[in-house]
Coordinates of C-alpha atoms and ligand atoms in Angstrom, one line a residue:
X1294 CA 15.5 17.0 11.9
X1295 CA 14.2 15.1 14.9
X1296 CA 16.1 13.1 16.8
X1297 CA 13.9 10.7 18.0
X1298 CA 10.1 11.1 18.5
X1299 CA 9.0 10.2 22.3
X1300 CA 5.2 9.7 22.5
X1301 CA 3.5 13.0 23.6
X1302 CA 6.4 15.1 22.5
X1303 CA 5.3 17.1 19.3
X1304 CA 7.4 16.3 16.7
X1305 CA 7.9 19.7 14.4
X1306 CA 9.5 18.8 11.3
X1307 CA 9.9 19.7 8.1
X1308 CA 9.5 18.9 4.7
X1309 CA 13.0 18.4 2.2
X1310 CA 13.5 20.1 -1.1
X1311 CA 17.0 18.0 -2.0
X1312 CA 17.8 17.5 1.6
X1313 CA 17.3 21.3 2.3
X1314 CA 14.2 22.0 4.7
X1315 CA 11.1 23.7 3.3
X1316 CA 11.5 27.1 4.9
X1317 CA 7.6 27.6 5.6
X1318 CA 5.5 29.6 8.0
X1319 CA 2.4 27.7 6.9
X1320 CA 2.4 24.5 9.2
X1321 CA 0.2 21.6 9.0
X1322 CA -1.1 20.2 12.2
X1323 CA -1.4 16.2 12.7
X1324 CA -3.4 15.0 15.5
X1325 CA -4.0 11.4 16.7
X1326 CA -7.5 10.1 15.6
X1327 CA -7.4 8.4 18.8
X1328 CA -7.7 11.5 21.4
X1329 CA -6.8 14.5 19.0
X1330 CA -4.0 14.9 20.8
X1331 CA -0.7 16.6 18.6
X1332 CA 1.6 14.5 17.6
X1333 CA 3.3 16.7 15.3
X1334 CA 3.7 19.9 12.6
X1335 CA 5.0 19.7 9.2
X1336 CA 6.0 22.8 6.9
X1337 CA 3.4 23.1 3.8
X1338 CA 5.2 24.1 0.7
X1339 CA 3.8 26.1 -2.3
X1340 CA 4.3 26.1 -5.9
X1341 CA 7.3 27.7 -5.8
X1342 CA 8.9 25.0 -3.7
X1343 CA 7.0 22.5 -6.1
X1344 CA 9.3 23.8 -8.4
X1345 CA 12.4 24.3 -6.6
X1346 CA 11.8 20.4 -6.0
X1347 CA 11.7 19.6 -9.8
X1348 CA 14.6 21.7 -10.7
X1349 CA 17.1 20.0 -7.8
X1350 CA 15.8 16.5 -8.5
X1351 CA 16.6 17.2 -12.8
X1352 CA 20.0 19.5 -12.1
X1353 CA 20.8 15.6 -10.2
X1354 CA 24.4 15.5 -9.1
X1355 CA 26.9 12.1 -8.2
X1356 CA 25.7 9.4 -9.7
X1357 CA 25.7 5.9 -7.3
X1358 CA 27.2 2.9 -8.2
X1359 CA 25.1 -0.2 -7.7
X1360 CA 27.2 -0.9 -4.4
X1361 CA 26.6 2.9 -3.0
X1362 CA 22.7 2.4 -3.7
X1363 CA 22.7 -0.8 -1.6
X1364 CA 24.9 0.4 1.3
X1365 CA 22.4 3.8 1.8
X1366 CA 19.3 1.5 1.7
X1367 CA 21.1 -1.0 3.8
X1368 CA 22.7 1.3 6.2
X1369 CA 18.8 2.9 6.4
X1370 CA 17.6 -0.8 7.3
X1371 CA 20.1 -0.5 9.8
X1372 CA 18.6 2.6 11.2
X1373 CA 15.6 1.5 10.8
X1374 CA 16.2 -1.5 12.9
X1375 CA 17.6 0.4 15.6
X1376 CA 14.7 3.2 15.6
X1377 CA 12.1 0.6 15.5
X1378 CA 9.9 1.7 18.9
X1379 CA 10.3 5.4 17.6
X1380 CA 8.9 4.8 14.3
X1381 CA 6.3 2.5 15.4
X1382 CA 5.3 5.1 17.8
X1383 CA 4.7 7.8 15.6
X1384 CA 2.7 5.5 12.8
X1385 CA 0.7 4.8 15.7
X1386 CA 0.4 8.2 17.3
X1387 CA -0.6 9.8 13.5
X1388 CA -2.2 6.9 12.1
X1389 CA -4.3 5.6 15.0
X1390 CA -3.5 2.2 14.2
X1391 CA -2.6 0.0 17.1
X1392 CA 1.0 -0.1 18.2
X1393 CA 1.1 -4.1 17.5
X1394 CA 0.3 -3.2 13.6
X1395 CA 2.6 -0.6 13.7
X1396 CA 5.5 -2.7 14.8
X1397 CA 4.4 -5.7 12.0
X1398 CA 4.3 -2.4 9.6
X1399 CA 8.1 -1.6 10.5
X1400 CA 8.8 -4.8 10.3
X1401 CA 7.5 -5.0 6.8
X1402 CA 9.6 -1.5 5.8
X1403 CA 12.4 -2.9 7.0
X1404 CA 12.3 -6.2 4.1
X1405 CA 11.3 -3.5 1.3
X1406 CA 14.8 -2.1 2.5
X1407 CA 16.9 -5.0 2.3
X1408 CA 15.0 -6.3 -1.1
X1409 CA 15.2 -2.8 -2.6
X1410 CA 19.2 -2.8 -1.1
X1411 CA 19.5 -6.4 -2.6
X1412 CA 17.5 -5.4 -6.4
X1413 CA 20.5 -2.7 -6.5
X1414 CA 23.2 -5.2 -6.9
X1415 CA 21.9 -7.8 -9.2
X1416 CA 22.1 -7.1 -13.2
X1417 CA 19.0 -7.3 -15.1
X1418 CA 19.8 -7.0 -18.9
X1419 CA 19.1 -9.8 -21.4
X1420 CA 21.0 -10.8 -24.5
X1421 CA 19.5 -11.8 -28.1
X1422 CA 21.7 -13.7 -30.4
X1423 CA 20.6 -12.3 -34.2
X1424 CA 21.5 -15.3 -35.7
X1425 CA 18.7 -17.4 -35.6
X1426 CA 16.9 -17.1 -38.4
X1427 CA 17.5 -17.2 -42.3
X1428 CA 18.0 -13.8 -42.6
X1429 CA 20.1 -13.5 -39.0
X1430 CA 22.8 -11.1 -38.5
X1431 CA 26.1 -12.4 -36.9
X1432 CA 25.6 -9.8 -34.3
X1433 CA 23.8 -10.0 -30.6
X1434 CA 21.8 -7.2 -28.7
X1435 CA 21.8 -6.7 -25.3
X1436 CA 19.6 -4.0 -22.9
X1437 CA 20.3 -2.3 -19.6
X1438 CA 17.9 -0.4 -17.5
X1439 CA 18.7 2.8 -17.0
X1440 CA 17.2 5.6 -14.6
X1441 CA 14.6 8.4 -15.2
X1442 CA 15.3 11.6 -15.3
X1443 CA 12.9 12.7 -12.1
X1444 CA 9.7 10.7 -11.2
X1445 CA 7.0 11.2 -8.4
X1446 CA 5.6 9.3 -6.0
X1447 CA 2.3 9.7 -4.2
X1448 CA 1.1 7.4 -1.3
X1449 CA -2.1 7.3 0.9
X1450 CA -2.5 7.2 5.0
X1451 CA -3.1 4.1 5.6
X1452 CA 0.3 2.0 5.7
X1453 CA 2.4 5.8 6.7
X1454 CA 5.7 3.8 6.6
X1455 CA 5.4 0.9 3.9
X1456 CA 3.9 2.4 1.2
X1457 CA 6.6 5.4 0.9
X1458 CA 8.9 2.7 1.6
X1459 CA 7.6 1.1 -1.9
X1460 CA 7.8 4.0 -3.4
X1461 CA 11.1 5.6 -2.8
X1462 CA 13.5 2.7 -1.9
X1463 CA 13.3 1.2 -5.6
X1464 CA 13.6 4.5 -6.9
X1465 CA 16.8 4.7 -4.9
X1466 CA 17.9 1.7 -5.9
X1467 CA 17.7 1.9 -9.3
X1468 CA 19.3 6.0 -9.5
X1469 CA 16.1 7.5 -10.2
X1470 CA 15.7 11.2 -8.5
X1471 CA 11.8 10.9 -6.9
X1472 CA 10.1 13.5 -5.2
X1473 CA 7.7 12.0 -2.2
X1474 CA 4.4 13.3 -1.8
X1475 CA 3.0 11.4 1.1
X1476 CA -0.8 11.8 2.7
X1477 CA -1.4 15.3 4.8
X1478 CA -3.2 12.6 6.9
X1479 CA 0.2 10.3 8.0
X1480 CA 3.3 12.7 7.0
X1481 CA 4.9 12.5 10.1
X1482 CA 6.7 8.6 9.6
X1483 CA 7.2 9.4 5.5
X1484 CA 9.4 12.6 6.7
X1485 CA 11.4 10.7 9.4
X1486 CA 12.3 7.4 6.9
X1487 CA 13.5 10.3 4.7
X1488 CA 15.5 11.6 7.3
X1489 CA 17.2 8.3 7.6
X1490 CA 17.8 8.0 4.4
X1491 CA 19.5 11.3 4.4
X1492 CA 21.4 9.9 7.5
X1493 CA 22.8 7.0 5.3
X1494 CA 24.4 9.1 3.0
X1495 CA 21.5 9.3 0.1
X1496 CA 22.7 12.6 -2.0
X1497 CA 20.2 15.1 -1.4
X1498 CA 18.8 15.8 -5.0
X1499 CA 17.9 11.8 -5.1
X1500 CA 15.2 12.9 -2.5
X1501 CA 12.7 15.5 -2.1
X1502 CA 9.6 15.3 0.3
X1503 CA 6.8 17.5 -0.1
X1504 CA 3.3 18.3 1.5
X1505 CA 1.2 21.2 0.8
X1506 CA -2.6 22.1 -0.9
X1507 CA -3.0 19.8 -3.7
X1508 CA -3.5 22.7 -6.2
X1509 CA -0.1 23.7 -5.3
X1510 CA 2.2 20.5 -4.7
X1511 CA 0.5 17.5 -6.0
X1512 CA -1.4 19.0 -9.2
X1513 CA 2.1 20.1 -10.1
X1514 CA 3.9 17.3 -9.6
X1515 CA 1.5 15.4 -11.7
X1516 CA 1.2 17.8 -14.6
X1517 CA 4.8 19.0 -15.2
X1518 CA 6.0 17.1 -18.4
X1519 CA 9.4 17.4 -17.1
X1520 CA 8.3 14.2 -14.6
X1521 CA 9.0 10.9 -16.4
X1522 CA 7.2 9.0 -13.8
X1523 CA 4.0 9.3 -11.7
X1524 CA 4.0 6.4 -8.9
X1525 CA 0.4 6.7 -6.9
X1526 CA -1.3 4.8 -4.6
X1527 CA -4.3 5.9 -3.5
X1528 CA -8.3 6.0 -4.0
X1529 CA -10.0 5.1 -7.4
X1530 CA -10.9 8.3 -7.5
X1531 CA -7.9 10.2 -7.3
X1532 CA -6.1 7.7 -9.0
X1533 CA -8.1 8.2 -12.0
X1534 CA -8.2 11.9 -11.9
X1535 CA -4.3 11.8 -12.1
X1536 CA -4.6 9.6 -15.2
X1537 CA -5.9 12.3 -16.8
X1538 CA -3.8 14.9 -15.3
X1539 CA -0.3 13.5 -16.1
X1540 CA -0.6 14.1 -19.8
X1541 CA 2.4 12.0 -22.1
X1542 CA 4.3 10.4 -18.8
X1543 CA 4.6 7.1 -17.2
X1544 CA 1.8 6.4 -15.1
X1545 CA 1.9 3.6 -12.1
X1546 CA -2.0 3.5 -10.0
X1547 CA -2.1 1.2 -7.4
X1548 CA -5.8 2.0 -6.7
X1549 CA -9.0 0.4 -4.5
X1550 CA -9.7 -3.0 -3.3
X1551 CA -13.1 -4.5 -2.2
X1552 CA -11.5 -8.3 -2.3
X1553 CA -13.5 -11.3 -1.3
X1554 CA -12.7 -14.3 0.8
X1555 CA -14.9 -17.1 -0.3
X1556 CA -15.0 -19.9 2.3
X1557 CA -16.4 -23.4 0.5
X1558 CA -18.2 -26.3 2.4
X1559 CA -15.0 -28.4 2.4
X1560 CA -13.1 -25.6 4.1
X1561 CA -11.5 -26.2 7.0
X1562 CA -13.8 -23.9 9.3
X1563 CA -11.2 -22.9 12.5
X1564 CA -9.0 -21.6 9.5
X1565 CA -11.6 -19.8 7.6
X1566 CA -12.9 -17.7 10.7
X1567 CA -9.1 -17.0 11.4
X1568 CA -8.4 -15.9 8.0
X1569 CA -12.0 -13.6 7.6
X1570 CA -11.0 -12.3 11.2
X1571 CA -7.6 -11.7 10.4
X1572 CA -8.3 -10.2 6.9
X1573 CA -11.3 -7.8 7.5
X1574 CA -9.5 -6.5 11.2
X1575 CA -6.1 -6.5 10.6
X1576 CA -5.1 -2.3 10.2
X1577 CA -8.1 -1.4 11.5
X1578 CA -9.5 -2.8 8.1
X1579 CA -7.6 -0.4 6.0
X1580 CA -5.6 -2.5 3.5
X1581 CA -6.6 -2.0 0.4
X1582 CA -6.2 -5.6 0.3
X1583 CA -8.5 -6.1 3.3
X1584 CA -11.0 -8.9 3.2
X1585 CA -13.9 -6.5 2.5
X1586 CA -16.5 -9.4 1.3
X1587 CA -17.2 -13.1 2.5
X1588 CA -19.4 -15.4 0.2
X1589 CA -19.6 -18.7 2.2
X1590 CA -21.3 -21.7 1.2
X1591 CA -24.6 -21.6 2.3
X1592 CA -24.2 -25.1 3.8
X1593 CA -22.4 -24.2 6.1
X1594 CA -22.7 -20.6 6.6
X1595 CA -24.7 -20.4 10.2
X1596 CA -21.8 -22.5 11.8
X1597 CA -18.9 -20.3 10.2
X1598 CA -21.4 -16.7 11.2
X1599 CA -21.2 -18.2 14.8
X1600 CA -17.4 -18.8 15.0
X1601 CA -17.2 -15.7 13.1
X1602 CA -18.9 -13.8 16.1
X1603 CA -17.0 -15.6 19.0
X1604 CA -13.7 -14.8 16.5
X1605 CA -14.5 -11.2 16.2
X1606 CA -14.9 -10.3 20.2
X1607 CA -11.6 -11.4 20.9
X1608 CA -10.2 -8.6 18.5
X1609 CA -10.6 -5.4 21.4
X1610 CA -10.5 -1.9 20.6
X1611 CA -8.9 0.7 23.2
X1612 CA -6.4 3.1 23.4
X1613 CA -3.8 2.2 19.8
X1614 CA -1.0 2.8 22.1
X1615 CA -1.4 -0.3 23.9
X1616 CA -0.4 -3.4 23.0
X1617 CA -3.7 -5.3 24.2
X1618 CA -5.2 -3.4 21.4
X1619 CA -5.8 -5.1 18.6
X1620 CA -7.6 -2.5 16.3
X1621 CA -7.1 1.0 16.2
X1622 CA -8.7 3.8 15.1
X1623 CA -9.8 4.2 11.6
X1624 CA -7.9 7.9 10.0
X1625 CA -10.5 10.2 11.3
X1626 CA -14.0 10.4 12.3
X1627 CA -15.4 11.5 8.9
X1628 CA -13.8 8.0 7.9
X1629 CA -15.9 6.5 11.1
X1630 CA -19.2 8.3 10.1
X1631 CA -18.7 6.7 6.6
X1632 CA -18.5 2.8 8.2
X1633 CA -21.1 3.4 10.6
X1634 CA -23.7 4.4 7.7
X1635 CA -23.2 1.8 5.2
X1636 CA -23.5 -0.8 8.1
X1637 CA -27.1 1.3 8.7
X1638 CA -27.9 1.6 4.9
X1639 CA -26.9 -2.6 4.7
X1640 CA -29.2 -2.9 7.3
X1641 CA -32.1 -0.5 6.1
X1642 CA -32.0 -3.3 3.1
X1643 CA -32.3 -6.2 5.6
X1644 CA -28.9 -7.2 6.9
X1645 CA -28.1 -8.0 10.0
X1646 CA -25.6 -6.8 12.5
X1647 CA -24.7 -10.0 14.7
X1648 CA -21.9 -8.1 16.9
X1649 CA -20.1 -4.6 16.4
X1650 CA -21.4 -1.9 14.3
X1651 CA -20.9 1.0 17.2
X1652 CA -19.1 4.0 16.7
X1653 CA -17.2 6.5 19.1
X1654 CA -14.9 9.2 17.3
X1655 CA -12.5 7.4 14.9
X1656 CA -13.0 4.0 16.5
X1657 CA -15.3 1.9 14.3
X1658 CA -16.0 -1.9 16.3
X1659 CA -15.0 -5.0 14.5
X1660 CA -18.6 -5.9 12.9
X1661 CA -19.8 -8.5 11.4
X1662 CA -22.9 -8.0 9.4
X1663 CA -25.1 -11.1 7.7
X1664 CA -27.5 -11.2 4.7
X1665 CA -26.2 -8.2 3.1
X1666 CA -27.9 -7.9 0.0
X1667 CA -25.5 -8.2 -3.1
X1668 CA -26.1 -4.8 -4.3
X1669 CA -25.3 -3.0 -0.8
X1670 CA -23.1 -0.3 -1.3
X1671 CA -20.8 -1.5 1.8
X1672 CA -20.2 -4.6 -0.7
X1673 CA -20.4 -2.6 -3.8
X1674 CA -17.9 -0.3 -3.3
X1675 CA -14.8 0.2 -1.1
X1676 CA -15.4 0.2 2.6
X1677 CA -12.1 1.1 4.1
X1678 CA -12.3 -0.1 7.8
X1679 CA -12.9 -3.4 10.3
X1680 CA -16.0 -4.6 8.7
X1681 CA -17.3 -8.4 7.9
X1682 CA -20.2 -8.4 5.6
X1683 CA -21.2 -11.9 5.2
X1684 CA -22.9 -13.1 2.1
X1685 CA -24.2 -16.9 1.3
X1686 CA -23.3 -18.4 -2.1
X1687 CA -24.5 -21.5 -3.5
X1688 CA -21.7 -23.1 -4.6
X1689 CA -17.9 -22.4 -6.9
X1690 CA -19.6 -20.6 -9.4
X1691 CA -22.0 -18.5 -8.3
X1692 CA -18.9 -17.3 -5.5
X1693 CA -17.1 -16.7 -8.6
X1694 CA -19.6 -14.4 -10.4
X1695 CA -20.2 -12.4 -7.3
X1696 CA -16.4 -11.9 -6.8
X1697 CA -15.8 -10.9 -10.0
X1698 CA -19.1 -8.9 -9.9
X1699 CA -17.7 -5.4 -8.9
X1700 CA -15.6 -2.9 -10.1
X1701 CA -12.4 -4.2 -8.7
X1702 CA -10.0 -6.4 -9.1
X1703 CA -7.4 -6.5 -6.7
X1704 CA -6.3 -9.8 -4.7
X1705 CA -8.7 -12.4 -3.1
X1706 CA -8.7 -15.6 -0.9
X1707 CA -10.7 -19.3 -1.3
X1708 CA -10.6 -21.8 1.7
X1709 CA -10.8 -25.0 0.4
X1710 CA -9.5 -28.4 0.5
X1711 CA -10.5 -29.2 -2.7
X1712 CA -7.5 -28.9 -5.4
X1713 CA -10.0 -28.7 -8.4
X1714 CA -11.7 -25.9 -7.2
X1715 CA -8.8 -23.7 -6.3
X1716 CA -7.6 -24.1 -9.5
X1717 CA -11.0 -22.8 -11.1
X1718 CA -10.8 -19.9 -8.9
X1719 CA -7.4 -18.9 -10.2
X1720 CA -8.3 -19.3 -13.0
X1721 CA -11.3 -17.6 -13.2
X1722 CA -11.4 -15.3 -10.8
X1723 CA -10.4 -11.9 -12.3
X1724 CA -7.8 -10.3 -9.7
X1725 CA -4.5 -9.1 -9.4
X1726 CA -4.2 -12.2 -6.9
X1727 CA -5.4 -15.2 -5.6
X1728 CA -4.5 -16.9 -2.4
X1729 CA -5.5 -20.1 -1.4
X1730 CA -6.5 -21.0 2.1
X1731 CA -4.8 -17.5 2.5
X1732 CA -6.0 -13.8 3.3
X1733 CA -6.1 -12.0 -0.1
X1734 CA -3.5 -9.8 1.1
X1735 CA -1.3 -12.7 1.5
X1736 CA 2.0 -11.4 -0.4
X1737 CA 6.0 -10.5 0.7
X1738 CA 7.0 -7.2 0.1
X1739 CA 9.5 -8.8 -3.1
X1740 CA 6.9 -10.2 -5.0
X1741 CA 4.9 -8.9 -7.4
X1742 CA 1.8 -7.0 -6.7
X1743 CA -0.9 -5.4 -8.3
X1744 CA -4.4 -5.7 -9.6
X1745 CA -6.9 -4.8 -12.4
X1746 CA -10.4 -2.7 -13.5
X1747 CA -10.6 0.2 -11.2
X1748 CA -7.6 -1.4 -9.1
X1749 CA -5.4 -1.0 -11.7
X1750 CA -3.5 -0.8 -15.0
X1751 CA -2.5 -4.2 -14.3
X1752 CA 1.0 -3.0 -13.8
X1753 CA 2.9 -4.8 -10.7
X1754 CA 4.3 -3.2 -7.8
X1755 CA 6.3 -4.9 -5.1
X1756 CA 10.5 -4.1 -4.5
X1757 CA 11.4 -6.3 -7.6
X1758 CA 8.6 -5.2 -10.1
X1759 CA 8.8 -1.6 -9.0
X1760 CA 12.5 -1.4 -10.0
X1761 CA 11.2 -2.0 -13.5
X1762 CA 9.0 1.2 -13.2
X1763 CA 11.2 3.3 -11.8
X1764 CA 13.7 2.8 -15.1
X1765 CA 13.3 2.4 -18.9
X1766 CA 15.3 -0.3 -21.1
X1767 CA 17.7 0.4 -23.6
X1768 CA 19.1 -2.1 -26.0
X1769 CA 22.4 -2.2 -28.1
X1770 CA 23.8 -4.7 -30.7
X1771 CA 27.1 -5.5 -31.4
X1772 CA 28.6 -7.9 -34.5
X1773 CA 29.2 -11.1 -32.7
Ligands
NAD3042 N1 -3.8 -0.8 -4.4 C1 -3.0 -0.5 -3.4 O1 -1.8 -0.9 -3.3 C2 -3.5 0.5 -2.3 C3 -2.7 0.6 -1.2 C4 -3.1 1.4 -0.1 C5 -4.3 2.2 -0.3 N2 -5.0 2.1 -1.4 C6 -6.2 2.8 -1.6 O2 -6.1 4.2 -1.1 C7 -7.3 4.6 -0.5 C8 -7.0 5.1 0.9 O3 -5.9 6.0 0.9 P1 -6.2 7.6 0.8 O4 -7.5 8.0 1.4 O5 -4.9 8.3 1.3 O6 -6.3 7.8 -0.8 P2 -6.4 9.2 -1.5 O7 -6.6 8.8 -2.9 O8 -7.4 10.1 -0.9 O9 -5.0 9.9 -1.3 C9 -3.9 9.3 -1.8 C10 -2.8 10.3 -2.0 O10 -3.2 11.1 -3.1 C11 -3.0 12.5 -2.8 N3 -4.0 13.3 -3.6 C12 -5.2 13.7 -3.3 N4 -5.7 14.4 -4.3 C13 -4.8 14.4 -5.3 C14 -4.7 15.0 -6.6 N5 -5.7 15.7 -7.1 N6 -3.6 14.8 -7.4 C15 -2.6 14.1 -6.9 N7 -2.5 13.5 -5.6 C16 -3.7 13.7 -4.9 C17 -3.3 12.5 -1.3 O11 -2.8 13.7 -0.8 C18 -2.6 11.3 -0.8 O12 -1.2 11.6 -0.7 C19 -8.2 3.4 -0.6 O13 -9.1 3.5 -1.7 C20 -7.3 2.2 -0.7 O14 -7.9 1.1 -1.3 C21 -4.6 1.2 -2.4
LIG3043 O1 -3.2 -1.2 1.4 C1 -2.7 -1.8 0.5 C2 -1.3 -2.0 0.4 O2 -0.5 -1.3 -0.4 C3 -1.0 -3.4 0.1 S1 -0.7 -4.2 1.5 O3 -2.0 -4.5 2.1 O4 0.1 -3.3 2.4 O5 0.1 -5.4 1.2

């Protein structure tokens, strides 16, 4: 267990079976994107810890109260708190993302933890009087939510210490026993949050963390009938290839974004450029809730293209560790390579790049790209990373159409002073979300969250919505 990581020192940890370290001499390496420099190993486990993992989590052991389950995610908060620097460090120093979105990223853990610590104490069952109808009963029924047996949770790279955080602290405060499979890309934060939680005085079966070849750890995970619960976030891809691996079991797929930010001639302009700036650059562009399209009003397009560009040069690249940086490195250069040729393919079909679109190792520039043809893959499909491909739309409705256009539906943002319009777009745009005069990430880690098509089953995340997932309801009546 580490005791703190200090930039530069490697950290060598672990991975948990109940609290007991995975006793491996296979060791994955994780390297900055930044300079490739080591910033830690991890054990890899095999099929047979796979197992050992599923057998502790369903043996179980004490069960919490509501009370214990908020004090250990409270008393992790705490931890959290107080570890801050050392966990924002290592997000950076495995993620590449700059140290001043690693800190907001902490920040962010740290409200899952006291929602999650909060969700624990409230009560959450309903009562049904049977009496109200001719043919009632003089009895009422009531439900509670009660715990799974053992679920799973699988998160991507690109937030290392908020999405396990979404995953495993509503798990905890509802009793369920989860197993953590975070990314081989970012395991470094997942392992040490897990560590705290050990710290605050979680009982080891509730918590397992695993990494290892898919075929061995994940596959397993997904495909044993004994798991109750499958909880991934991830690619459309993946996500989709689990749906078909889990069999009869509970599946939860947070999955792709490619959310547009229309901007409407009545917008207020200085906002809209902070808002597209803001949305396409913040986390080096990889939210799945990133602005990752924006259709402005023709009108007034070349105006908002040149504040755009002034907006965008502010927003420096560098070293992630410092805090003048203001995006990082994407997760590696393969990731890079990927930007830098849909911007060149865009082109190819007769966009324009007005500022960025360079690439050196993992860093990708902030770019902002005009006249991208509606059927350009880098608008077509998810591209994960600080890009800002322009597009002009006539008017409401044709913005509209091309939002709702792709394959995904996850959140999306309209800047716009007109109150008629930003009702049509809510009501008509088909997403998970819609935020006006907002980023289409715009959300607190409480609420719920969640979108539709290749984003998802339409099932909501987000601490309160999650707690739902991670438990099933039963009902009993009573004469009354
Ligand atoms: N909707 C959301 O809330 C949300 C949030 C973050 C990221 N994402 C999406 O995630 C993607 C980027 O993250 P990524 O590259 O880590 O995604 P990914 O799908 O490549 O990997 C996600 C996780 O799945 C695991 N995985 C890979 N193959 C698997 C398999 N066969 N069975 C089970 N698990 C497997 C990975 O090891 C990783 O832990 C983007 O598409 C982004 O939009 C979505
Ligand atoms: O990347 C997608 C995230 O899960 C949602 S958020 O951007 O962190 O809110």
């Amino acid at each position: 267990m580490l005791d703190t990581f200090v930039p530069g020192k490697v950290a060598a940890l672990t991975g948990y079976i109940a609290g007991q370290p995975v006793e491996s001499k296979q060791l994955l390496e994780v390297r900055s994107p930044y300079d490739g420099g080591m910033a830690g190993t991890v054990t890899l486990a095999s099929k047979s810890h796979t197992e050992a993992a599923i057998e502790a989590g369903l043996k179980g052991g004490v069960k919490l109260s509501r009370y214990e389950r908020f004090a250990i995610l409270d008393k992790t908060r705490q931890l959290l708190e107080e570890k801050k620097e050392e966990f924002a460090a290592l997000i950076t120093a495995e993620s590449g993302l700059c140290i001043r979105e690693s800190r907001y990223e902490v920040g962010r853990a740290r409200d899952v933890l006291h929602f999650a610590a909060l969700e624990a104490l409230k009560d959450d069952g309903q009562i049904f009087s049977c009496d109200i109808s001719p043919q009632g009963k003089a009895r009422k029924i009531f439900t509670v939510r009660e715990p799974l047996n053992l679920a799973v949770a699988i998160t991507p790279f690109n937030h290392p210490l908020n999405q396990v955080a979404h995953k495993i602290a509503p798990a905890i405060a509802t009793g369920t026993p989860v197993i953590l499979k975070p990314s081989e890309k970012t395991p470094l934060t997942a392992i040490r949050l897990s560590e705290l939680l050990y710290q605050a005085g979680l009982p080891h079966y509730m918590l397992s963390v695993l990494l290892g070849p898919t075929a061995e750890v994940a596959e397993v995970l997904v495909a044993d009938p004994r798991v109750e619960l499958v909880s991934f976030t991830g690619s459309v891809a993946v996500g989709k290839h689990i749906a078909k691996n889990a069999g009869y079991k509970k599946v939860i797929l947070e999955l792709g974004g490619n959310d547009p930010l229309i901007v409407l001639e009545d917008a207020d302009m200085e906002l809209a450029v902070m808002l597209a700036a803001e949305g396409a650059y913040r986390n080096s562009g990889q939210r799945c809730t990133a602005v990752k399209r924006i259709l402005v009003q023709d009108s007034i397009h070349d105006e908002f293209v040149r504040k755009l560009v002034e907006r965008t040069k502010e927003y420096v690249t560098g070293d992630p560790a410092s805090p003048e940086t203001r995006v990082g490195t994407v997760i590696d250069e393969p990731a890079a390579i990927y930007l830098e040729d849909v911007v060149k393919k865009a082109v190819a079909q007769g966009a324009e790049v007005l500022t960025g679109g360079n690439r050196r190792g993992a860093q990708m520039e902030p770019t902002v790209i005009v006249n991208v043809p509606r059927d350009a893959q880098m608008v077509v499909q998810e591209s994960f990373g600080p890009l800002a491909p322009v597009m002009k739309v006539r008017d409401l409705d044709d913005a509209i159409q091309l939002a709702n256009s792709t394959a995904f539906g996850l959140s999306s943002g309209i800047v716009t002073n007109d109150m008629q319009k930003a009702i049509k777009a809510v009501k008509e745009l088909r997403m998970g979300t819609v935020n006006i005069n907002e980023v289409p990430g715009y959300r607190i880690e409480s609420s719920p969250f969640g979108g539709i098509k290749d984003s998802g089953l339409g099932i909501k995340e987000g601490v309160i919505e999650a707690m739902k997932c991670f438990t099933y309801v039963k009902t009993f009546s009573l004469p009354w």
